[in-house]
Amino acid sequence: MIKIFPEIEELNNFAAELFVEIANDAINSERDSFTVALAGGSTPKGLYQLLATDKYENKIDWSKAFFFFGDERHVPPDNAESNFRMADENLFEPLKISKKNIFRWITEEKYAEIVADDYESWIWKFFTDKGLHTEEDGDNEPSFDLILLGMGADGHTASLFPFTEALHETDKIATENYVEKLDTTRLTLTFPVINNARNVMFLVAGEEKAETLKQVLEGEFQPDKFPSQNVKPKNGNLFWLVDEKAASFLKKK
Ligand code: 6PG
């Protein structure tokens, strides 16, 4: 589903309502919990700030919400580049989310592959211990109730950048990913776990995304060049929430 909004404010209002709906569906289900992987970058900041306002702070039982991150930069958690820090300042701190409910990538670890391996184990342990992944699930990946994603102007999502190794990772759910153009190693969830989510929500805004969004949504399937095209939930719902600037080249309105 693609929804186009005149301005980022309307997009964030819709996203907040949808976030609350998904969260309460999950909490009211037999899972009695809501698992969400947050997006980094700057676009989601407005949504996090909105969720922390008095309009939304009482709409979810936050004690039953468990926060993960779709990707992270390999920097300390208090670094300005840290996706955790952005969420902490704009969502966790204002809502007084318990640290027990927050699962960040432990980026203090020097080696990125160890950060990724540890995060993978931590995710599996959480889902297994809480009974959110059982024998019946077989070798399916853990299923997050919601994965928030952004899309870069180059078509990347999470830290799955064009022509990088992690695009083809099919076994691990969390991995390190060397990004040549940034000359840095990022940390990211992989497509198998993203595509096993019950809901995936893209937040895309700004005219600098327009050409790429047209390619991703209406162009030829070139997932190495436009990794966001590989987000195709097996059974889950896919929401593209975009503003008019980013949607300006789309044929279908
Ligand atoms: C990150 C994000 C990344 C982001 C896109 C879009 O760590 O940077 O996870 O995938 O979603 O780069 O970023 P904006 O939404 O800020 O344009």
PDB file of C-alpha atoms and ligand atoms in Angstrom:
ATOM      1  CA  MET A   1       0.000   0.000   0.000  1.00  0.00           C
ATOM      2  CA  ILE A   2       1.329   3.439  -0.984  1.00  0.00           C
ATOM      3  CA  LYS A   3      -0.055   6.527   0.732  1.00  0.00           C
ATOM      4  CA  ILE A   4       0.977  10.001  -0.368  1.00  0.00           C
ATOM      5  CA  PHE A   5       0.758  12.964   1.999  1.00  0.00           C
ATOM      6  CA  PRO A   6       0.976  16.694   1.203  1.00  0.00           C
ATOM      7  CA  GLU A   7       3.446  17.331   4.019  1.00  0.00           C
ATOM      8  CA  ILE A   8       5.581  15.356   6.475  1.00  0.00           C
ATOM      9  CA  GLU A   9       3.230  16.381   9.313  1.00  0.00           C
ATOM     10  CA  GLU A  10       0.309  14.491   7.761  1.00  0.00           C
ATOM     11  CA  LEU A  11       2.605  11.566   7.017  1.00  0.00           C
ATOM     12  CA  ASN A  12       3.732  11.447  10.652  1.00  0.00           C
ATOM     13  CA  ASN A  13       0.151  11.701  11.939  1.00  0.00           C
ATOM     14  CA  PHE A  14      -0.885   8.733   9.818  1.00  0.00           C
ATOM     15  CA  ALA A  15       2.257   6.814  10.757  1.00  0.00           C
ATOM     16  CA  ALA A  16       1.638   7.405  14.473  1.00  0.00           C
ATOM     17  CA  GLU A  17      -1.957   6.163  14.223  1.00  0.00           C
ATOM     18  CA  LEU A  18      -0.806   3.089  12.289  1.00  0.00           C
ATOM     19  CA  PHE A  19       2.017   2.460  14.774  1.00  0.00           C
ATOM     20  CA  VAL A  20      -0.507   2.543  17.653  1.00  0.00           C
ATOM     21  CA  GLU A  21      -2.916   0.247  15.792  1.00  0.00           C
ATOM     22  CA  ILE A  22      -0.202  -2.322  15.046  1.00  0.00           C
ATOM     23  CA  ALA A  23       1.140  -2.117  18.590  1.00  0.00           C
ATOM     24  CA  ASN A  24      -2.268  -2.655  20.199  1.00  0.00           C
ATOM     25  CA  ASP A  25      -3.168  -5.469  17.799  1.00  0.00           C
ATOM     26  CA  ALA A  26       0.037  -7.206  18.896  1.00  0.00           C
ATOM     27  CA  ILE A  27      -0.421  -6.502  22.618  1.00  0.00           C
ATOM     28  CA  ASN A  28      -4.063  -7.630  22.490  1.00  0.00           C
ATOM     29  CA  SER A  29      -3.075 -10.844  20.717  1.00  0.00           C
ATOM     30  CA  GLU A  30      -1.853 -14.017  22.411  1.00  0.00           C
ATOM     31  CA  ARG A  31       1.679 -12.569  22.054  1.00  0.00           C
ATOM     32  CA  ASP A  32       0.815  -9.966  24.720  1.00  0.00           C
ATOM     33  CA  SER A  33       3.711  -7.891  23.443  1.00  0.00           C
ATOM     34  CA  PHE A  34       4.783  -5.596  20.592  1.00  0.00           C
ATOM     35  CA  THR A  35       8.164  -6.018  18.924  1.00  0.00           C
ATOM     36  CA  VAL A  36       9.368  -3.192  16.712  1.00  0.00           C
ATOM     37  CA  ALA A  37      12.637  -2.516  14.889  1.00  0.00           C
ATOM     38  CA  LEU A  38      13.142   1.244  14.594  1.00  0.00           C
ATOM     39  CA  ALA A  39      14.615   3.046  11.602  1.00  0.00           C
ATOM     40  CA  GLY A  40      17.506   5.448  11.884  1.00  0.00           C
ATOM     41  CA  GLY A  41      18.427   8.497   9.872  1.00  0.00           C
ATOM     42  CA  SER A  42      16.442  11.711  10.231  1.00  0.00           C
ATOM     43  CA  THR A  43      12.985  11.143   8.700  1.00  0.00           C
ATOM     44  CA  PRO A  44      11.619   9.017  11.569  1.00  0.00           C
ATOM     45  CA  LYS A  45      12.617  11.638  14.180  1.00  0.00           C
ATOM     46  CA  GLY A  46       9.321  13.493  13.760  1.00  0.00           C
ATOM     47  CA  LEU A  47       7.335  10.300  14.226  1.00  0.00           C
ATOM     48  CA  TYR A  48       9.236   9.420  17.400  1.00  0.00           C
ATOM     49  CA  GLN A  49       8.678  12.923  18.784  1.00  0.00           C
ATOM     50  CA  LEU A  50       4.962  12.679  17.973  1.00  0.00           C
ATOM     51  CA  LEU A  51       4.618   9.287  19.676  1.00  0.00           C
ATOM     52  CA  ALA A  52       6.154  10.841  22.800  1.00  0.00           C
ATOM     53  CA  THR A  53       3.568  13.643  22.964  1.00  0.00           C
ATOM     54  CA  ASP A  54       0.621  13.504  25.361  1.00  0.00           C
ATOM     55  CA  LYS A  55      -1.581  12.676  22.351  1.00  0.00           C
ATOM     56  CA  TYR A  56       0.009   9.231  22.066  1.00  0.00           C
ATOM     57  CA  GLU A  57       1.927   8.535  25.268  1.00  0.00           C
ATOM     58  CA  ASN A  58      -1.086   6.790  26.849  1.00  0.00           C
ATOM     59  CA  LYS A  59      -2.300   4.984  23.741  1.00  0.00           C
ATOM     60  CA  ILE A  60       0.110   2.068  24.119  1.00  0.00           C
ATOM     61  CA  ASP A  61       1.112   0.011  27.163  1.00  0.00           C
ATOM     62  CA  TRP A  62       4.797   0.782  26.627  1.00  0.00           C
ATOM     63  CA  SER A  63       5.802  -1.822  29.206  1.00  0.00           C
ATOM     64  CA  LYS A  64       4.795  -4.403  26.588  1.00  0.00           C
ATOM     65  CA  ALA A  65       6.666  -2.733  23.723  1.00  0.00           C
ATOM     66  CA  PHE A  66      10.159  -4.048  22.910  1.00  0.00           C
ATOM     67  CA  PHE A  67      12.438  -1.925  20.785  1.00  0.00           C
ATOM     68  CA  PHE A  68      15.120  -3.116  18.411  1.00  0.00           C
ATOM     69  CA  PHE A  69      16.967  -1.324  15.593  1.00  0.00           C
ATOM     70  CA  GLY A  70      16.880  -2.170  11.893  1.00  0.00           C
ATOM     71  CA  ASP A  71      20.420  -0.926  11.583  1.00  0.00           C
ATOM     72  CA  GLU A  72      23.133   0.999  13.369  1.00  0.00           C
ATOM     73  CA  ARG A  73      26.337   2.829  12.720  1.00  0.00           C
ATOM     74  CA  HIS A  74      29.434   1.348  14.370  1.00  0.00           C
ATOM     75  CA  VAL A  75      29.803   4.272  16.754  1.00  0.00           C
ATOM     76  CA  PRO A  76      29.317   4.632  20.533  1.00  0.00           C
ATOM     77  CA  PRO A  77      25.683   4.972  21.671  1.00  0.00           C
ATOM     78  CA  ASP A  78      26.210   8.619  22.653  1.00  0.00           C
ATOM     79  CA  ASN A  79      27.675   9.554  19.265  1.00  0.00           C
ATOM     80  CA  ALA A  80      25.705  12.062  17.159  1.00  0.00           C
ATOM     81  CA  GLU A  81      25.611   9.469  14.358  1.00  0.00           C
ATOM     82  CA  SER A  82      24.025   6.790  16.541  1.00  0.00           C
ATOM     83  CA  ASN A  83      20.519   5.656  15.575  1.00  0.00           C
ATOM     84  CA  PHE A  84      20.072   4.544  19.181  1.00  0.00           C
ATOM     85  CA  ARG A  85      20.901   8.045  20.422  1.00  0.00           C
ATOM     86  CA  MET A  86      18.322   9.619  18.077  1.00  0.00           C
ATOM     87  CA  ALA A  87      15.609   7.228  19.299  1.00  0.00           C
ATOM     88  CA  ASP A  88      16.723   7.603  22.917  1.00  0.00           C
ATOM     89  CA  GLU A  89      16.501  11.404  22.831  1.00  0.00           C
ATOM     90  CA  ASN A  90      13.211  11.566  20.923  1.00  0.00           C
ATOM     91  CA  LEU A  91      11.297   8.495  22.076  1.00  0.00           C
ATOM     92  CA  PHE A  92      12.777   6.440  24.921  1.00  0.00           C
ATOM     93  CA  GLU A  93      13.741   9.269  27.286  1.00  0.00           C
ATOM     94  CA  PRO A  94      10.504  11.300  26.864  1.00  0.00           C
ATOM     95  CA  LEU A  95       8.377   8.143  27.342  1.00  0.00           C
ATOM     96  CA  LYS A  96      10.625   6.825  30.143  1.00  0.00           C
ATOM     97  CA  ILE A  97      10.904   3.485  28.331  1.00  0.00           C
ATOM     98  CA  SER A  98      12.539   0.914  30.591  1.00  0.00           C
ATOM     99  CA  LYS A  99      16.052  -0.072  29.564  1.00  0.00           C
ATOM    100  CA  LYS A 100      14.849  -3.698  29.822  1.00  0.00           C
ATOM    101  CA  ASN A 101      12.640  -3.004  26.793  1.00  0.00           C
ATOM    102  CA  ILE A 102      15.404  -1.598  24.600  1.00  0.00           C
ATOM    103  CA  PHE A 103      17.717  -3.838  22.575  1.00  0.00           C
ATOM    104  CA  ARG A 104      20.379  -1.758  20.880  1.00  0.00           C
ATOM    105  CA  TRP A 105      23.387  -2.975  18.917  1.00  0.00           C
ATOM    106  CA  ILE A 106      26.273  -3.055  21.417  1.00  0.00           C
ATOM    107  CA  THR A 107      28.528  -0.903  19.275  1.00  0.00           C
ATOM    108  CA  GLU A 108      31.159  -0.399  21.974  1.00  0.00           C
ATOM    109  CA  GLU A 109      32.516  -3.758  20.832  1.00  0.00           C
ATOM    110  CA  LYS A 110      35.517  -3.105  18.604  1.00  0.00           C
ATOM    111  CA  TYR A 111      34.799  -5.744  15.932  1.00  0.00           C
ATOM    112  CA  ALA A 112      31.645  -5.202  13.814  1.00  0.00           C
ATOM    113  CA  GLU A 113      31.180  -8.907  13.148  1.00  0.00           C
ATOM    114  CA  ILE A 114      31.060  -9.531  16.911  1.00  0.00           C
ATOM    115  CA  VAL A 115      28.512  -6.719  17.352  1.00  0.00           C
ATOM    116  CA  ALA A 116      26.378  -8.351  14.662  1.00  0.00           C
ATOM    117  CA  ASP A 117      26.768 -11.909  16.009  1.00  0.00           C
ATOM    118  CA  ASP A 118      25.873 -10.758  19.511  1.00  0.00           C
ATOM    119  CA  TYR A 119      22.806  -8.874  18.239  1.00  0.00           C
ATOM    120  CA  GLU A 120      21.663 -11.916  16.276  1.00  0.00           C
ATOM    121  CA  SER A 121      21.954 -14.115  19.395  1.00  0.00           C
ATOM    122  CA  TRP A 122      20.185 -11.509  21.496  1.00  0.00           C
ATOM    123  CA  ILE A 123      17.247 -11.319  19.059  1.00  0.00           C
ATOM    124  CA  TRP A 124      16.904 -15.091  18.895  1.00  0.00           C
ATOM    125  CA  LYS A 125      17.100 -15.378  22.699  1.00  0.00           C
ATOM    126  CA  PHE A 126      14.465 -12.688  23.205  1.00  0.00           C
ATOM    127  CA  PHE A 127      11.999 -14.187  20.737  1.00  0.00           C
ATOM    128  CA  THR A 128      12.560 -17.731  22.005  1.00  0.00           C
ATOM    129  CA  ASP A 129      12.446 -16.887  25.722  1.00  0.00           C
ATOM    130  CA  LYS A 130       9.225 -14.900  25.261  1.00  0.00           C
ATOM    131  CA  GLY A 131       7.652 -17.707  23.296  1.00  0.00           C
ATOM    132  CA  LEU A 132       7.444 -15.490  20.226  1.00  0.00           C
ATOM    133  CA  HIS A 133       9.383 -18.053  18.209  1.00  0.00           C
ATOM    134  CA  THR A 134       8.536 -21.691  18.830  1.00  0.00           C
ATOM    135  CA  GLU A 135       9.216 -25.095  17.255  1.00  0.00           C
ATOM    136  CA  GLU A 136       6.146 -24.592  15.039  1.00  0.00           C
ATOM    137  CA  ASP A 137       7.984 -21.673  13.431  1.00  0.00           C
ATOM    138  CA  GLY A 138      10.586 -24.106  12.203  1.00  0.00           C
ATOM    139  CA  ASP A 139      13.537 -22.391  10.598  1.00  0.00           C
ATOM    140  CA  ASN A 140      11.578 -19.221   9.873  1.00  0.00           C
ATOM    141  CA  GLU A 141      13.212 -16.029  11.060  1.00  0.00           C
ATOM    142  CA  PRO A 142      11.801 -14.234  14.116  1.00  0.00           C
ATOM    143  CA  SER A 143       8.722 -12.242  13.139  1.00  0.00           C
ATOM    144  CA  PHE A 144       8.726  -8.620  14.300  1.00  0.00           C
ATOM    145  CA  ASP A 145       5.299  -7.034  14.621  1.00  0.00           C
ATOM    146  CA  LEU A 146       6.653  -3.933  12.909  1.00  0.00           C
ATOM    147  CA  ILE A 147       9.818  -2.928  11.119  1.00  0.00           C
ATOM    148  CA  LEU A 148      10.192   0.787  10.362  1.00  0.00           C
ATOM    149  CA  LEU A 149      12.396   1.615   7.387  1.00  0.00           C
ATOM    150  CA  GLY A 150      13.648   4.671   5.577  1.00  0.00           C
ATOM    151  CA  MET A 151      14.968   4.826   2.032  1.00  0.00           C
ATOM    152  CA  GLY A 152      18.127   6.621   1.038  1.00  0.00           C
ATOM    153  CA  ALA A 153      18.381   8.642  -2.183  1.00  0.00           C
ATOM    154  CA  ASP A 154      20.497   5.755  -3.511  1.00  0.00           C
ATOM    155  CA  GLY A 155      17.724   3.250  -2.787  1.00  0.00           C
ATOM    156  CA  HIS A 156      19.308   1.702   0.302  1.00  0.00           C
ATOM    157  CA  THR A 157      17.219   0.732   3.305  1.00  0.00           C
ATOM    158  CA  ALA A 158      18.398  -0.076   6.809  1.00  0.00           C
ATOM    159  CA  SER A 159      22.122  -0.409   6.056  1.00  0.00           C
ATOM    160  CA  LEU A 160      21.532  -2.550   2.996  1.00  0.00           C
ATOM    161  CA  PHE A 161      23.332  -0.396   0.458  1.00  0.00           C
ATOM    162  CA  PRO A 162      23.552  -0.928  -3.312  1.00  0.00           C
ATOM    163  CA  PHE A 163      26.036  -3.614  -4.422  1.00  0.00           C
ATOM    164  CA  THR A 164      27.056  -4.559  -0.882  1.00  0.00           C
ATOM    165  CA  GLU A 165      27.549  -8.039   0.529  1.00  0.00           C
ATOM    166  CA  ALA A 166      24.726  -8.021   3.049  1.00  0.00           C
ATOM    167  CA  LEU A 167      22.164  -7.805   0.237  1.00  0.00           C
ATOM    168  CA  HIS A 168      22.703 -11.511  -0.402  1.00  0.00           C
ATOM    169  CA  GLU A 169      22.811 -12.706   3.222  1.00  0.00           C
ATOM    170  CA  THR A 170      20.228 -15.450   3.595  1.00  0.00           C
ATOM    171  CA  ASP A 171      21.270 -17.201   6.818  1.00  0.00           C
ATOM    172  CA  LYS A 172      22.020 -14.462   9.333  1.00  0.00           C
ATOM    173  CA  ILE A 173      19.313 -12.058  10.536  1.00  0.00           C
ATOM    174  CA  ALA A 174      21.877  -9.479  11.674  1.00  0.00           C
ATOM    175  CA  THR A 175      25.184  -8.776  10.002  1.00  0.00           C
ATOM    176  CA  GLU A 176      27.970  -6.299   9.474  1.00  0.00           C
ATOM    177  CA  ASN A 177      28.128  -4.690   6.058  1.00  0.00           C
ATOM    178  CA  TYR A 178      31.101  -2.827   4.591  1.00  0.00           C
ATOM    179  CA  VAL A 179      29.856   0.160   2.583  1.00  0.00           C
ATOM    180  CA  GLU A 180      32.632   1.259   0.223  1.00  0.00           C
ATOM    181  CA  LYS A 181      31.109   4.611  -0.693  1.00  0.00           C
ATOM    182  CA  LEU A 182      30.934   5.554   2.974  1.00  0.00           C
ATOM    183  CA  ASP A 183      34.246   3.813   3.704  1.00  0.00           C
ATOM    184  CA  THR A 184      32.658   2.406   6.824  1.00  0.00           C
ATOM    185  CA  THR A 185      31.195  -0.827   8.166  1.00  0.00           C
ATOM    186  CA  ARG A 186      27.553  -0.611   9.102  1.00  0.00           C
ATOM    187  CA  LEU A 187      25.367  -3.011  11.109  1.00  0.00           C
ATOM    188  CA  THR A 188      22.040  -4.170   9.689  1.00  0.00           C
ATOM    189  CA  LEU A 189      19.180  -6.612   9.841  1.00  0.00           C
ATOM    190  CA  THR A 190      18.957  -8.661   6.674  1.00  0.00           C
ATOM    191  CA  PHE A 191      16.184  -9.175   4.141  1.00  0.00           C
ATOM    192  CA  PRO A 192      15.065 -12.592   5.461  1.00  0.00           C
ATOM    193  CA  VAL A 193      14.079 -11.161   8.845  1.00  0.00           C
ATOM    194  CA  ILE A 194      12.736  -7.902   7.347  1.00  0.00           C
ATOM    195  CA  ASN A 195      10.534  -9.912   4.982  1.00  0.00           C
ATOM    196  CA  ASN A 196       9.257 -12.095   7.808  1.00  0.00           C
ATOM    197  CA  ALA A 197       7.797  -9.120   9.684  1.00  0.00           C
ATOM    198  CA  ARG A 198       4.039  -8.846  10.165  1.00  0.00           C
ATOM    199  CA  ASN A 199       4.209  -5.185   9.129  1.00  0.00           C
ATOM    200  CA  VAL A 200       6.846  -3.118   7.355  1.00  0.00           C
ATOM    201  CA  MET A 201       6.442   0.655   7.209  1.00  0.00           C
ATOM    202  CA  PHE A 202       8.609   2.844   4.955  1.00  0.00           C
ATOM    203  CA  LEU A 203       8.788   6.555   5.778  1.00  0.00           C
ATOM    204  CA  VAL A 204      10.072   8.513   2.751  1.00  0.00           C
ATOM    205  CA  ALA A 205      10.054  12.288   2.349  1.00  0.00           C
ATOM    206  CA  GLY A 206      11.824  14.920   0.304  1.00  0.00           C
ATOM    207  CA  GLU A 207      12.345  15.694  -3.386  1.00  0.00           C
ATOM    208  CA  GLU A 208      15.846  14.198  -3.288  1.00  0.00           C
ATOM    209  CA  LYS A 209      14.152  10.768  -3.031  1.00  0.00           C
ATOM    210  CA  ALA A 210      11.733  11.286  -5.974  1.00  0.00           C
ATOM    211  CA  GLU A 211      13.777   9.784  -8.812  1.00  0.00           C
ATOM    212  CA  THR A 212      14.803   6.763  -6.765  1.00  0.00           C
ATOM    213  CA  LEU A 213      11.309   6.192  -5.400  1.00  0.00           C
ATOM    214  CA  LYS A 214       9.989   6.083  -8.954  1.00  0.00           C
ATOM    215  CA  GLN A 215      12.664   3.493  -9.850  1.00  0.00           C
ATOM    216  CA  VAL A 216      11.973   1.449  -6.731  1.00  0.00           C
ATOM    217  CA  LEU A 217       8.195   1.415  -7.035  1.00  0.00           C
ATOM    218  CA  GLU A 218       7.652   1.618 -10.790  1.00  0.00           C
ATOM    219  CA  GLY A 219      10.942   0.727 -12.429  1.00  0.00           C
ATOM    220  CA  GLU A 220      12.597  -2.519 -13.471  1.00  0.00           C
ATOM    221  CA  PHE A 221      13.387  -4.955 -10.646  1.00  0.00           C
ATOM    222  CA  GLN A 222      17.076  -4.287  -9.941  1.00  0.00           C
ATOM    223  CA  PRO A 223      17.479  -5.125  -6.242  1.00  0.00           C
ATOM    224  CA  ASP A 224      21.263  -4.850  -6.178  1.00  0.00           C
ATOM    225  CA  LYS A 225      20.999  -1.322  -7.520  1.00  0.00           C
ATOM    226  CA  PHE A 226      17.854  -0.431  -5.558  1.00  0.00           C
ATOM    227  CA  PRO A 227      17.906  -2.607  -2.409  1.00  0.00           C
ATOM    228  CA  SER A 228      14.575  -1.209  -1.156  1.00  0.00           C
ATOM    229  CA  GLN A 229      12.961  -3.243  -3.953  1.00  0.00           C
ATOM    230  CA  ASN A 230      13.882  -6.380  -2.023  1.00  0.00           C
ATOM    231  CA  VAL A 231      11.529  -5.481   0.842  1.00  0.00           C
ATOM    232  CA  LYS A 232       8.616  -7.816   0.044  1.00  0.00           C
ATOM    233  CA  PRO A 233       7.105  -9.216   3.245  1.00  0.00           C
ATOM    234  CA  LYS A 234       6.243 -12.903   2.771  1.00  0.00           C
ATOM    235  CA  ASN A 235       2.991 -12.672   4.703  1.00  0.00           C
ATOM    236  CA  GLY A 236       3.127  -9.213   6.231  1.00  0.00           C
ATOM    237  CA  ASN A 237       1.718  -5.833   5.267  1.00  0.00           C
ATOM    238  CA  LEU A 238       3.925  -3.337   3.412  1.00  0.00           C
ATOM    239  CA  PHE A 239       3.172   0.351   3.865  1.00  0.00           C
ATOM    240  CA  TRP A 240       4.920   3.055   1.835  1.00  0.00           C
ATOM    241  CA  LEU A 241       4.198   6.365   3.538  1.00  0.00           C
ATOM    242  CA  VAL A 242       5.617   9.090   1.333  1.00  0.00           C
ATOM    243  CA  ASP A 243       5.216  12.851   0.989  1.00  0.00           C
ATOM    244  CA  GLU A 244       4.243  14.568  -2.268  1.00  0.00           C
ATOM    245  CA  LYS A 245       7.787  15.763  -2.888  1.00  0.00           C
ATOM    246  CA  ALA A 246       9.166  12.221  -2.826  1.00  0.00           C
ATOM    247  CA  ALA A 247       6.170  10.978  -4.868  1.00  0.00           C
ATOM    248  CA  SER A 248       6.411  13.716  -7.501  1.00  0.00           C
ATOM    249  CA  PHE A 249       7.676  11.359 -10.269  1.00  0.00           C
ATOM    250  CA  LEU A 250       5.287   8.503  -9.581  1.00  0.00           C
ATOM    251  CA  LYS A 251       2.872   7.715 -12.426  1.00  0.00           C
ATOM    252  CA  LYS A 252       0.268   6.054 -10.257  1.00  0.00           C
ATOM    253  CA  LYS A 253      -1.137   8.557  -7.786  1.00  0.00           C
TER     254      LYS A 253
HETATM  255  C1  6PG B   1      20.466   4.967   8.702  1.00  0.00           C
HETATM  256  C2  6PG B   1      19.089   4.529   8.350  1.00  0.00           C
HETATM  257  C3  6PG B   1      18.951   4.573   6.872  1.00  0.00           C
HETATM  258  C4  6PG B   1      17.926   5.628   6.593  1.00  0.00           C
HETATM  259  C5  6PG B   1      18.058   6.118   5.196  1.00  0.00           C
HETATM  260  C6  6PG B   1      17.108   7.287   4.951  1.00  0.00           C
HETATM  261  O1  6PG B   1      21.082   4.374   9.575  1.00  0.00           O
HETATM  262  O2  6PG B   1      20.859   5.979   8.109  1.00  0.00           O
HETATM  263  O3  6PG B   1      18.654   3.431   8.901  1.00  0.00           O
HETATM  264  O4  6PG B   1      18.596   3.397   6.243  1.00  0.00           O
HETATM  265  O5  6PG B   1      16.631   5.092   6.825  1.00  0.00           O
HETATM  266  O6  6PG B   1      19.399   6.554   5.028  1.00  0.00           O
HETATM  267  O7  6PG B   1      17.446   8.272   5.864  1.00  0.00           O
HETATM  268  P1  6PG B   1      16.513   9.571   5.972  1.00  0.00           P
HETATM  269  O8  6PG B   1      15.149   9.030   6.234  1.00  0.00           O
HETATM  270  O9  6PG B   1      17.078  10.350   7.104  1.00  0.00           O
HETATM  271  O10 6PG B   1      16.609  10.264   4.641  1.00  0.00           O
END
